[in-house]
Short mmCIF file of C-alpha atoms and ligand atoms in Angstrom, two decimals:
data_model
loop_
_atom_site.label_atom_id
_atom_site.label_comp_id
_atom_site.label_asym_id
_atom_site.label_seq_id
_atom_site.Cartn_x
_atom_site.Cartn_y
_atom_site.Cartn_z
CA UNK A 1 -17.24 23.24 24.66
CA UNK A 2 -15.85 26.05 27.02
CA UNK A 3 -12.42 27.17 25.30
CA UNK A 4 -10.31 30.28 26.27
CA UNK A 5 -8.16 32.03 23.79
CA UNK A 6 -4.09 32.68 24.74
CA UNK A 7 -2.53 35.35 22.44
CA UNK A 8 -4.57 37.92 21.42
CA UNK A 9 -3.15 39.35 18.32
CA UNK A 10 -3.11 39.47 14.47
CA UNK A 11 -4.32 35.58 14.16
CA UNK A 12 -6.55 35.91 17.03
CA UNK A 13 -9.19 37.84 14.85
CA UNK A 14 -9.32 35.13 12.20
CA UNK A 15 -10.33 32.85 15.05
CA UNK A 16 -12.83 35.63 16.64
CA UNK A 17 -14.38 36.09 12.95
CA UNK A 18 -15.03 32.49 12.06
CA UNK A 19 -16.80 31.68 15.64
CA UNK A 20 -20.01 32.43 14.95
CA UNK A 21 -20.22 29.45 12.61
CA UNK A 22 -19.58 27.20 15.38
CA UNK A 23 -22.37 28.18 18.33
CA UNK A 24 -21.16 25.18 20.11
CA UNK A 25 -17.82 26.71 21.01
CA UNK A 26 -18.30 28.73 24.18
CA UNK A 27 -14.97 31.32 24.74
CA UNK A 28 -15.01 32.00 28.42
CA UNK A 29 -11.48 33.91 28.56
CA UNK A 30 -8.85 35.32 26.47
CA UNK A 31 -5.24 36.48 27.80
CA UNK A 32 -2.91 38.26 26.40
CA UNK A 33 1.07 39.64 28.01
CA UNK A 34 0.37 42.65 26.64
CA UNK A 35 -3.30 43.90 28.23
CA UNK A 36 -3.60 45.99 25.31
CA UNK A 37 -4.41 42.89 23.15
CA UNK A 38 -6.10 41.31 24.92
CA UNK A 39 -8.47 44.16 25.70
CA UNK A 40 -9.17 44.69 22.16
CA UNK A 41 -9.65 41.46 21.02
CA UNK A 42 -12.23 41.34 24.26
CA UNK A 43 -14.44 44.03 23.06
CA UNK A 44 -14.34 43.12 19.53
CA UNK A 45 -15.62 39.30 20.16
CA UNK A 46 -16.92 39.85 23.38
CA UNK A 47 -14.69 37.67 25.59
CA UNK A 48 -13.89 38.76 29.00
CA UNK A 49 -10.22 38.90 29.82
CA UNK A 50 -8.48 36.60 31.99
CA UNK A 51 -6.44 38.10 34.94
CA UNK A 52 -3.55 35.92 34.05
CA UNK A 53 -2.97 32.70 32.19
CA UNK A 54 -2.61 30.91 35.76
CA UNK A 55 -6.38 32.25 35.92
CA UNK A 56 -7.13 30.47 32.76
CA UNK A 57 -5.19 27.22 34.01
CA UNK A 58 -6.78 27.04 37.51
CA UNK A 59 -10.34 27.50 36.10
CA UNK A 60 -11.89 24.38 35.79
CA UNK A 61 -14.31 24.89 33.35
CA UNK A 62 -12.71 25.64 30.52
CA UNK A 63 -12.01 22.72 28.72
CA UNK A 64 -9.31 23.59 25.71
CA UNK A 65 -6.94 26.34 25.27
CA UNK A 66 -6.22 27.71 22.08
CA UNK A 67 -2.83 28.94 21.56
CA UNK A 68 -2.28 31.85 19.63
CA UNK A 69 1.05 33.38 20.50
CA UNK A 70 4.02 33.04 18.31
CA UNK A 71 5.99 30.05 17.49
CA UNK A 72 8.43 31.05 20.07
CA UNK A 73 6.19 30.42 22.94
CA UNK A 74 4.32 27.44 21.39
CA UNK A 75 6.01 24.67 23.48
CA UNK A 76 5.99 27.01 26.99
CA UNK A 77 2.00 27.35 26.19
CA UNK A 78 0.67 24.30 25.24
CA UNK A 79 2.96 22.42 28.17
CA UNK A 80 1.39 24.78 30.77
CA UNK A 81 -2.19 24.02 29.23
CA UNK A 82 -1.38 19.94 29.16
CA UNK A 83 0.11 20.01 32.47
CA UNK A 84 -3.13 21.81 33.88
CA UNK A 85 -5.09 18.72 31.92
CA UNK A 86 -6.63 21.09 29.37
CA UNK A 87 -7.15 20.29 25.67
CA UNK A 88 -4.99 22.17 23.59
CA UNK A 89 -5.30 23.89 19.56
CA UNK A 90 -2.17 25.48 18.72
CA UNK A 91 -1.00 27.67 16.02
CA UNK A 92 1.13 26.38 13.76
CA UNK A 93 4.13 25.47 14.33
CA UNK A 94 3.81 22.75 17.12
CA UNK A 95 7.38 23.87 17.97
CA UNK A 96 10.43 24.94 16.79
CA UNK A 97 12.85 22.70 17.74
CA UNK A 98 12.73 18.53 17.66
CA UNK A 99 12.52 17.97 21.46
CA UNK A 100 9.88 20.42 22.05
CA UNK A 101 7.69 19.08 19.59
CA UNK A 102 8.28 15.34 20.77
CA UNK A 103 7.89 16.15 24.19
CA UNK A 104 4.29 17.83 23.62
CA UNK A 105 3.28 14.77 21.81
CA UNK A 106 4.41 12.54 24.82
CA UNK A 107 2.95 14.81 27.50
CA UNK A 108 -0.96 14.95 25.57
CA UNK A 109 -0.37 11.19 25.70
CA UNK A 110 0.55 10.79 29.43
CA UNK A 111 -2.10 13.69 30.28
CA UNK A 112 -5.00 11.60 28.15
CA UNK A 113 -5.78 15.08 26.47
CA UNK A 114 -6.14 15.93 22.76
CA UNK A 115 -3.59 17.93 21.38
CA UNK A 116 -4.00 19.07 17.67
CA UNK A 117 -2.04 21.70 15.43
CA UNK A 118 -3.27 24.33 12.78
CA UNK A 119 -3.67 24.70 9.81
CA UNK A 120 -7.06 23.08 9.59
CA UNK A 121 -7.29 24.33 5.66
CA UNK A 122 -7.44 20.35 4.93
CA UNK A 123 -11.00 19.79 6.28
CA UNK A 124 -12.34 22.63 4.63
CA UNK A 125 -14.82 22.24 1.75
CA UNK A 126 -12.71 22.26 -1.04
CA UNK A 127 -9.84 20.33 0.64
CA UNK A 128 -12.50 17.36 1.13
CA UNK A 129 -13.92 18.00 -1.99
CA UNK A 130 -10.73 17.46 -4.13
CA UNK A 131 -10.03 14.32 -1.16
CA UNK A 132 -12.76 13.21 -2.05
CA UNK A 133 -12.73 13.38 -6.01
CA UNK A 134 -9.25 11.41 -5.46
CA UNK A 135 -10.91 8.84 -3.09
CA UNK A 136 -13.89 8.05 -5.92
CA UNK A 137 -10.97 7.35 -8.50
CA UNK A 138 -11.64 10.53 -10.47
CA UNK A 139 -7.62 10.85 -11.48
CA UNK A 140 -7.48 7.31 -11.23
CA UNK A 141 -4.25 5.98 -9.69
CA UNK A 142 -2.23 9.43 -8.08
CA UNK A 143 1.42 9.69 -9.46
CA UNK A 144 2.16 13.28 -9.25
CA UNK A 145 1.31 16.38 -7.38
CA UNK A 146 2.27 20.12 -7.65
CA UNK A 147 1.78 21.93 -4.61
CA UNK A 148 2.51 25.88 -4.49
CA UNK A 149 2.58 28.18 -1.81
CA UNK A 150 3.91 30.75 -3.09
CA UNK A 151 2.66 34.13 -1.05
CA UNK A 152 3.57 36.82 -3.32
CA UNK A 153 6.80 39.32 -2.76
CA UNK A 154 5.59 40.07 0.68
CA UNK A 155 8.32 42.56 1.19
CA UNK A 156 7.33 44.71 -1.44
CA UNK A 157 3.83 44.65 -0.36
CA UNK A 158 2.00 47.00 1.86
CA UNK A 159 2.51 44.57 4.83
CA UNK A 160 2.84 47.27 7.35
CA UNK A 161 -0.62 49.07 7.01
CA UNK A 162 -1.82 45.14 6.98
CA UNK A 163 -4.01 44.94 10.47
CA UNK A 164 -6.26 42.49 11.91
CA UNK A 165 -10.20 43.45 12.60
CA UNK A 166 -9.58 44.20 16.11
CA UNK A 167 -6.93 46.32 14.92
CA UNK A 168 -3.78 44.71 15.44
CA UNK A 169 -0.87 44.88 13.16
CA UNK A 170 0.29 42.18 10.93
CA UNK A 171 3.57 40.61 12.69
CA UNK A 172 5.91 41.44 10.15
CA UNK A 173 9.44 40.38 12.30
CA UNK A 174 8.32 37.11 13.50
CA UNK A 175 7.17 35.88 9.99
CA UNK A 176 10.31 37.15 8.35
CA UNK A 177 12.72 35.64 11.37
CA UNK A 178 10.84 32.30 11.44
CA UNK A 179 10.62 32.01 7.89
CA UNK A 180 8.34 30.58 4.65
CA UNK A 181 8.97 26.95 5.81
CA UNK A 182 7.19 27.12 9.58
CA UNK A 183 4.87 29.75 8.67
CA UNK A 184 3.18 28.06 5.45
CA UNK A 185 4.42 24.80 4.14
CA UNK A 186 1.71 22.89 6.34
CA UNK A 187 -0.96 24.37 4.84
CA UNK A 188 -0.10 22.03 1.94
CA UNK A 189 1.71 19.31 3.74
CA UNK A 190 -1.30 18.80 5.75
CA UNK A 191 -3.72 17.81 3.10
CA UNK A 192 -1.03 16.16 1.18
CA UNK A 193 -0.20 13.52 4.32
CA UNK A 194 -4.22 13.26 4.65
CA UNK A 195 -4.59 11.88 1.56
CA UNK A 196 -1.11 10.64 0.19
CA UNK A 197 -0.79 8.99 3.76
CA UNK A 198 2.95 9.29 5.33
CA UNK A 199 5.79 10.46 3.62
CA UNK A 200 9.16 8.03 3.41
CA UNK A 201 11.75 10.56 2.09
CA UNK A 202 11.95 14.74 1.88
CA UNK A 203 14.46 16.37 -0.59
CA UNK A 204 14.81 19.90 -0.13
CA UNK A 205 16.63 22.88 -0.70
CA UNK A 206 15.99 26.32 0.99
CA UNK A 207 16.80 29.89 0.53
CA UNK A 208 17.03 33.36 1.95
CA UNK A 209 16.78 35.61 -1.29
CA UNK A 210 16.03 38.52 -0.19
CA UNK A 211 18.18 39.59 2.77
CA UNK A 212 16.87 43.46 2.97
CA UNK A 213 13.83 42.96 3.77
CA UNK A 214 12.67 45.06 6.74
CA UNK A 215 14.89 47.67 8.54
CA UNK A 216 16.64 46.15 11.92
CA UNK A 217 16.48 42.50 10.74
CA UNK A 218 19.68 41.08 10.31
CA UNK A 219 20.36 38.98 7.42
CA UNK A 220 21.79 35.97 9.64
CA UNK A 221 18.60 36.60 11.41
CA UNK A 222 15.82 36.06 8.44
CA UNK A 223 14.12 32.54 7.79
CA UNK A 224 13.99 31.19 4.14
CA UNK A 225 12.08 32.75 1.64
CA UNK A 226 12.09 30.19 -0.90
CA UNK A 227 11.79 25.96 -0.24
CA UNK A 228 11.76 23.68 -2.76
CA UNK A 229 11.15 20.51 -1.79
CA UNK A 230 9.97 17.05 -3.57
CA UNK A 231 8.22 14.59 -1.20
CA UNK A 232 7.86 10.79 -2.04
CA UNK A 233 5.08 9.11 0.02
CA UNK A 234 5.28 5.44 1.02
CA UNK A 235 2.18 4.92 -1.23
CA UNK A 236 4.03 5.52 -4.21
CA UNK A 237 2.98 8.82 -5.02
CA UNK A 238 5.50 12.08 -5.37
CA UNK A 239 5.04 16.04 -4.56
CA UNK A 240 7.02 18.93 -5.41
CA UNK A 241 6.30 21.49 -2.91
CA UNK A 242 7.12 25.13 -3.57
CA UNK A 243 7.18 27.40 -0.71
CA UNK A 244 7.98 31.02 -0.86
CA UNK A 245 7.54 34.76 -0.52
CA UNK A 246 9.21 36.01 -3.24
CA UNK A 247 7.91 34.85 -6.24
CA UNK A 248 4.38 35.63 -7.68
CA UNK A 249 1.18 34.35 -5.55
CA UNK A 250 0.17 31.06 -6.67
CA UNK A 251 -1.25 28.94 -3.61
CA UNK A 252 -2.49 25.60 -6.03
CA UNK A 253 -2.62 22.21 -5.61
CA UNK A 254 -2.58 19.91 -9.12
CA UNK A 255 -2.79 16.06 -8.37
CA UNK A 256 -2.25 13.91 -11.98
CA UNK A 257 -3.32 10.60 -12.18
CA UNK A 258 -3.52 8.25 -14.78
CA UNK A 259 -7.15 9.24 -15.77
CA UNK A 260 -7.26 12.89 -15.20
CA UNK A 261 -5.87 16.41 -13.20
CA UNK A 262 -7.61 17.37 -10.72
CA UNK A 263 -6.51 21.17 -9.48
CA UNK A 264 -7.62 23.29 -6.63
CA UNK A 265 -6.27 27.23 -7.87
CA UNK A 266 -6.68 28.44 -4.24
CA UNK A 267 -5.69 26.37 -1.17
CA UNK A 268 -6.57 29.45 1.48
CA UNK A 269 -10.39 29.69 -0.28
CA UNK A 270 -12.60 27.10 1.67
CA UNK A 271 -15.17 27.44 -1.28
CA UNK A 272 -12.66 27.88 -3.92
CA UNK A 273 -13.72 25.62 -7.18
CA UNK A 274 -11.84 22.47 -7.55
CA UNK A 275 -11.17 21.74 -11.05
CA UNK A 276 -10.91 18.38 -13.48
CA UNK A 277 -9.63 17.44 -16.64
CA UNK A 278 -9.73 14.31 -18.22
CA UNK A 279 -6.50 13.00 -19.74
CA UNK A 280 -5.85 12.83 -22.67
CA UNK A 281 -6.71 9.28 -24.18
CA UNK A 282 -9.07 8.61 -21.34
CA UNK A 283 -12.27 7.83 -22.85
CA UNK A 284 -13.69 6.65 -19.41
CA UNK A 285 -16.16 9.13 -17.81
CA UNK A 286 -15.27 9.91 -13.93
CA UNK A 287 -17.68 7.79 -12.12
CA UNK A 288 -17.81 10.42 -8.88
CA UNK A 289 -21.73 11.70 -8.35
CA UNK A 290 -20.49 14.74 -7.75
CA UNK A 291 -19.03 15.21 -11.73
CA UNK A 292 -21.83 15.16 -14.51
CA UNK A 293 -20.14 14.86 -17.52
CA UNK A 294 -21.01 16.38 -20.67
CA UNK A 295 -19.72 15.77 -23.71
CA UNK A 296 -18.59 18.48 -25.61
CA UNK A 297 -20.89 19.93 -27.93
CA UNK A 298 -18.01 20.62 -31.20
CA UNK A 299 -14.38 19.37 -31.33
CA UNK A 300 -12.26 21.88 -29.65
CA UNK A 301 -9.50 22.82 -31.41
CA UNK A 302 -7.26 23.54 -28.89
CA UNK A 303 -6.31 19.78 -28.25
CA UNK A 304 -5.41 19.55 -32.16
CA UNK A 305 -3.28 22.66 -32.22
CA UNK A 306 -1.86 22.55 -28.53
CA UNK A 307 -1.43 18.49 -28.34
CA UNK A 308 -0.57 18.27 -24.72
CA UNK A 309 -2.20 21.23 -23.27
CA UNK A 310 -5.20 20.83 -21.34
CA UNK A 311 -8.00 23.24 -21.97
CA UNK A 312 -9.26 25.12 -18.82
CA UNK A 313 -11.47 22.94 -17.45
CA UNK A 314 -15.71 24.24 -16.79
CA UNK A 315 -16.09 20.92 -15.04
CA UNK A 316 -16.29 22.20 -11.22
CA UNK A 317 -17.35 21.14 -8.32
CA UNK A 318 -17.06 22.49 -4.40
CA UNK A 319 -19.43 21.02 -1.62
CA UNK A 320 -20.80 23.99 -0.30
CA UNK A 321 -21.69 24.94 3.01
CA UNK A 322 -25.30 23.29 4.22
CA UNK A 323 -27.30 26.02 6.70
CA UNK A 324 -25.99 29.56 4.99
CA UNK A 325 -23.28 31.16 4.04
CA UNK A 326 -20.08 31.40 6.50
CA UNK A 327 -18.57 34.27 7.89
CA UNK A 328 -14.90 34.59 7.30
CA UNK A 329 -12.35 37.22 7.78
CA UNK A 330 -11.86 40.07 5.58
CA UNK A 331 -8.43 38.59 3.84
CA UNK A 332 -9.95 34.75 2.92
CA UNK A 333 -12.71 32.49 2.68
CA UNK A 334 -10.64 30.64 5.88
CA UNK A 335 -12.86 29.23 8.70
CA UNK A 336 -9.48 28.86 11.68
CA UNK A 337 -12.68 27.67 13.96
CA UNK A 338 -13.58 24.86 11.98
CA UNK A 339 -10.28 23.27 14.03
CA UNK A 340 -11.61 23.60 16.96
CA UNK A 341 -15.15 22.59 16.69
CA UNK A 342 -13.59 19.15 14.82
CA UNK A 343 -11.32 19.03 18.23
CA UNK A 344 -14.24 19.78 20.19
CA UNK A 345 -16.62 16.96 18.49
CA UNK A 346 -13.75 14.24 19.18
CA UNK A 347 -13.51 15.53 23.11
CA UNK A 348 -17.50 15.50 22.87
CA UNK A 349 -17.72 12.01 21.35
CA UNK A 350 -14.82 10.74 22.83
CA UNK A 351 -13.22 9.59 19.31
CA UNK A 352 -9.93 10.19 17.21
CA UNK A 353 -9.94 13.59 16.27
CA UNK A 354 -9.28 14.47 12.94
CA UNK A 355 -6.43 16.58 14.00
CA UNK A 356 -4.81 14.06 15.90
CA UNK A 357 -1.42 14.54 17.36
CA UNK A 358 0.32 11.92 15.57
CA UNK A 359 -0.64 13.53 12.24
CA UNK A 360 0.36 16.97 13.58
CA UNK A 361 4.17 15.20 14.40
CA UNK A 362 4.24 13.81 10.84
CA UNK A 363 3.83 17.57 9.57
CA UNK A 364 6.09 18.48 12.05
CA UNK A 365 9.29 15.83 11.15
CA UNK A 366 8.35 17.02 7.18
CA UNK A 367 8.40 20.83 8.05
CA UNK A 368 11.75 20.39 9.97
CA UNK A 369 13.29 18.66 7.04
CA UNK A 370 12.31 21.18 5.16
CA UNK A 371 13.33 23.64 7.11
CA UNK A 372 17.10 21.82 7.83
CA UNK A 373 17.46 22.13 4.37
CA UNK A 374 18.57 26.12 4.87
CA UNK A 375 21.60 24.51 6.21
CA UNK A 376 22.01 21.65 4.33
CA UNK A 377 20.37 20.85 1.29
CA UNK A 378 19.64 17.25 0.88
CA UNK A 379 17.86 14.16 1.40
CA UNK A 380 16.28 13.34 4.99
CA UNK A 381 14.21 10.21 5.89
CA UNK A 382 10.72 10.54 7.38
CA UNK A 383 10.57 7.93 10.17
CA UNK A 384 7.14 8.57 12.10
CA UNK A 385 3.74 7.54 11.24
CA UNK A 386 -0.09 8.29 11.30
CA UNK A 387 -3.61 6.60 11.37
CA UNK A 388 -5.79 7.56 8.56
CA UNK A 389 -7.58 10.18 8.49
CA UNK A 390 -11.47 10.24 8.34
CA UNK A 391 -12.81 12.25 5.61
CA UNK A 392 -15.35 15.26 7.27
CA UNK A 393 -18.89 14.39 6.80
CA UNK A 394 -19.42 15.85 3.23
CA UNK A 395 -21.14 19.13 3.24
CA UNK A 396 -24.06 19.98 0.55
CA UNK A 397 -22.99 18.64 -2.39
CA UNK A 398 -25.00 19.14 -5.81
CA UNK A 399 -23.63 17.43 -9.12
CA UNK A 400 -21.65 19.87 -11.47
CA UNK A 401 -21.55 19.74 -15.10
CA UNK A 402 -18.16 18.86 -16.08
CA UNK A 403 -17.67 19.15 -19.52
CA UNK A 404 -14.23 17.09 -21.28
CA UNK A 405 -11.92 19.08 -22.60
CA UNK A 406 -9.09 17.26 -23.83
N1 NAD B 1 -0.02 36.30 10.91
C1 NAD B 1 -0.70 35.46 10.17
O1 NAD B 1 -1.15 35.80 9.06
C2 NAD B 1 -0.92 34.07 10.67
C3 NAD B 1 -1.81 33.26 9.95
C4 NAD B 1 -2.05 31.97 10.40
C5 NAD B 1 -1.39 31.52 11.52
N2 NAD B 1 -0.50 32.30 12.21
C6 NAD B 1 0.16 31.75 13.39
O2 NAD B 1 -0.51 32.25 14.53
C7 NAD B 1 0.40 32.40 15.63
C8 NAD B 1 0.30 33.81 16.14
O3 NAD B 1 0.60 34.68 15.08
P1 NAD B 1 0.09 36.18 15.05
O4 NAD B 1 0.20 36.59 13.64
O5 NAD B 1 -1.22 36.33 15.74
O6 NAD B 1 1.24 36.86 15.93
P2 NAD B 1 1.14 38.20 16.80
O7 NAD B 1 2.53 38.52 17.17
O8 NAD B 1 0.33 39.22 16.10
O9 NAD B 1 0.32 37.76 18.08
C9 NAD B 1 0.81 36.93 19.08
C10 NAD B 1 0.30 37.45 20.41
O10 NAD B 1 0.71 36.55 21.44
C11 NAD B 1 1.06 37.34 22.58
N3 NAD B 1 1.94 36.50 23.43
C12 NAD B 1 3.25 36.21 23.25
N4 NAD B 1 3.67 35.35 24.21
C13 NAD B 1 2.60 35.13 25.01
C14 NAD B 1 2.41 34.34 26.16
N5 NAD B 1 3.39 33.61 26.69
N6 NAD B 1 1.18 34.34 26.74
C15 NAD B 1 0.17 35.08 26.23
N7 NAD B 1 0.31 35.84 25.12
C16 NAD B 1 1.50 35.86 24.52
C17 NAD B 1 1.71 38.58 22.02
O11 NAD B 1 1.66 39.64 22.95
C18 NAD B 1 0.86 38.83 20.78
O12 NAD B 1 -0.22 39.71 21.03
C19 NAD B 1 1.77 32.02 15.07
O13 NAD B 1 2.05 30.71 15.44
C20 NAD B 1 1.62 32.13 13.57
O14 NAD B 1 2.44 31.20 12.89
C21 NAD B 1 -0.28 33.59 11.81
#
């Protein structure tokens, strides 16, 4: 699959990193506004540099554009790229306003091209894994989820000396001005729609805490730092979503069901652990091949004196990568490219993709009443809907011991 990069800066690299675990992706151009960029980001992947984006557009053998620039210039990107009857990955968000984002959707339709929107976190390893653990009835029936993505107090980080492998600087401005909401509640909203199914109701609230946060950035002019939002799904099952980048890192996903927790401690680590506890009562074993339960060995006393409190759990289980370890960027264990090689098996095999565009709107309407929240808090219904999702072909998968703990 021929694809050609557009925006070559601190997100590019994440993309240039992770491409070597998917040989069938072919980059035949990159473009940038600022040649700068995009001449770095050339000679560290290796991509030759498109004269222009027109360049890009009128060459016919390039097959899907990835867009890379900032939310800003999402909808101006991806509507050249559709018009020209390319495929098209963007970044996150698909736009920033209602009408852009609907009009996208309508135009991949009418253009009979795919059109799919990062993240792609929910098709990673652990993602599946923990889909799949709910799938095989390992919680039994869902009721309750905790999802955090909480970032850490970003502004009293080192964010400025943060840079990109090819250099580039991390884009402190534009994630501040757009705000926790757009940049990072769909790494969670995502996976929670791909397994949940569609949401019938958001109720949110949203904050700007800290207004001082980098010099020349007007208060007025800084996105929420802080979300709080509690999702019911039509299936019966309800999230609380955290979002923010103020409090202490904590980017976790806990799913309680009537037999057991299951919780995945790091949501941007495709090989993180996912873990399980059985509740309490529960006498059942999980029936999932990929749990081997052991019994444990001497009562532990921590259920007698803590009643309530689960033990940490040793019962783990991730698939893991079949054919070698993966290369990732220097920050997380994130493949960005597996998007785009699931976008470029659907083009390939001429199927629904995974990421399909009607999923990627469903994000979208939950993100924006999330993000309407800054001026409103309140309740807002979720109208649009979604096929299900195929599960990714599981990867290596080996049997854990998971030893009970409650
Ligand atoms: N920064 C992160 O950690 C991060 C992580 C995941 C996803 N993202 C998403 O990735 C996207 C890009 O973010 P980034 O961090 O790389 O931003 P960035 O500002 O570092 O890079 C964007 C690049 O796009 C270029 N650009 C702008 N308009 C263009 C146009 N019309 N045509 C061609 N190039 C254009 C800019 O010159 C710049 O080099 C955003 O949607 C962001 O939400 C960012």
């Amino acid at each position: 699959m021929n694809i050609a990069f557009v925006g070559c800066g601190f997100v590019a690299s994440y993309y240039g990193d992770t491409l070597p675990n998917h040989p069938e992706l072919r980059p035949l151009a990159a473009f940038d506004i600022s040649p700068t960029r995009a001449a770095g980001f050339s000679k560290r992947y290796n991509i030759p540099v498109a004269a222009s984006y027109q360049a890009i557009l009128d060459n016919p053998d390039i097959d899907l554009v990835v867009n890379l620039t900032p939310p800003a210039s999402h909808v101006e990107v991806s509507r050249a790229a559709l018009v020209a009857g390319k495929h098209v990955y963007s970044e996150k968000p698909l736009a920033l306003e209602p009408a852009g984002a609907k009009e996208l959707i309508a135009l991949a339709a009418k253009q009979n091209r795919l059109l799919a929107v990062a993240p792609c976190n929910f098709l990673g390893g652990s993602m599946q894994t923990l889909a799949r653990l709910v799938r095989e009835d390992v919680v039994g029936t869902p009721r309750l989820v905790y999802a955090e993505i909480d970032d850490g107090p970003i502004h009293q980080l080192p964010y400025r000396t943060w840079v990109s492998s090819a250099g580039v600087p991390w884009p402190a401005e534009t994630e501040f001005t757009v705000g926790c909401v757009w940049e990072h509640a769909s790494y969670e909203v995502g996976f929670l729609t791909s397994v949940f199914g569609p949401a019938a109701s958001v109720t949110s609230s949203s904050h700007t805490l800290v207004t001082e946060k980098m010099e020349g950035i007007a208060p007025q002019d800084l996105g929420p730092d802080f979300c709080v939002g509690l999702i019911r799904f039509r299936s019966g099952v309800v999230a609380r979503l955290t979002i923010g980048t103020v409090a202490r890192r904590n980017r976790s996903i806990t799913i309680t069901g009537d037999k057991g927790i299951l919780h995945l401690p790091e949501i941007w680590d495709y090989e993180a652990a996912v873990q399980f506890t059985r509740s309490r009562g529960t006498t059942a074993n999980p029936a999932s091949p990929l749990l081997r339960v052991t019994p444990p060995a001497t009562a532990e006393p921590v259920a007698a004196d803590k009643p309530g409190v689960p033990v940490p759990e040793r019962g783990i289980q991730v698939d893991t990568p079949a054919g070698g370890p993966r290369q990732y960027p220097k920050a997380y264990r994130m493949d960005m490219s597996l998007g785009l090689a699931e976008l470029a098996a659907a083009i390939r095999e001429k199927r629904r993709p995974r990421m399909a565009a009607d999923h990627a709107f469903h994000v979208y309407e939950i993100l924006q009443a999330l993000d309407d929240s800054v001026a409103a808090p309140g309740d807002r219904k979720i109208t649009s809907d979604f096929a299900p999702i195929d599960p990714m072909q599981p990867l290596q998968t080996v049997a854990s011991d998971c030893t009970i703990s409650w």
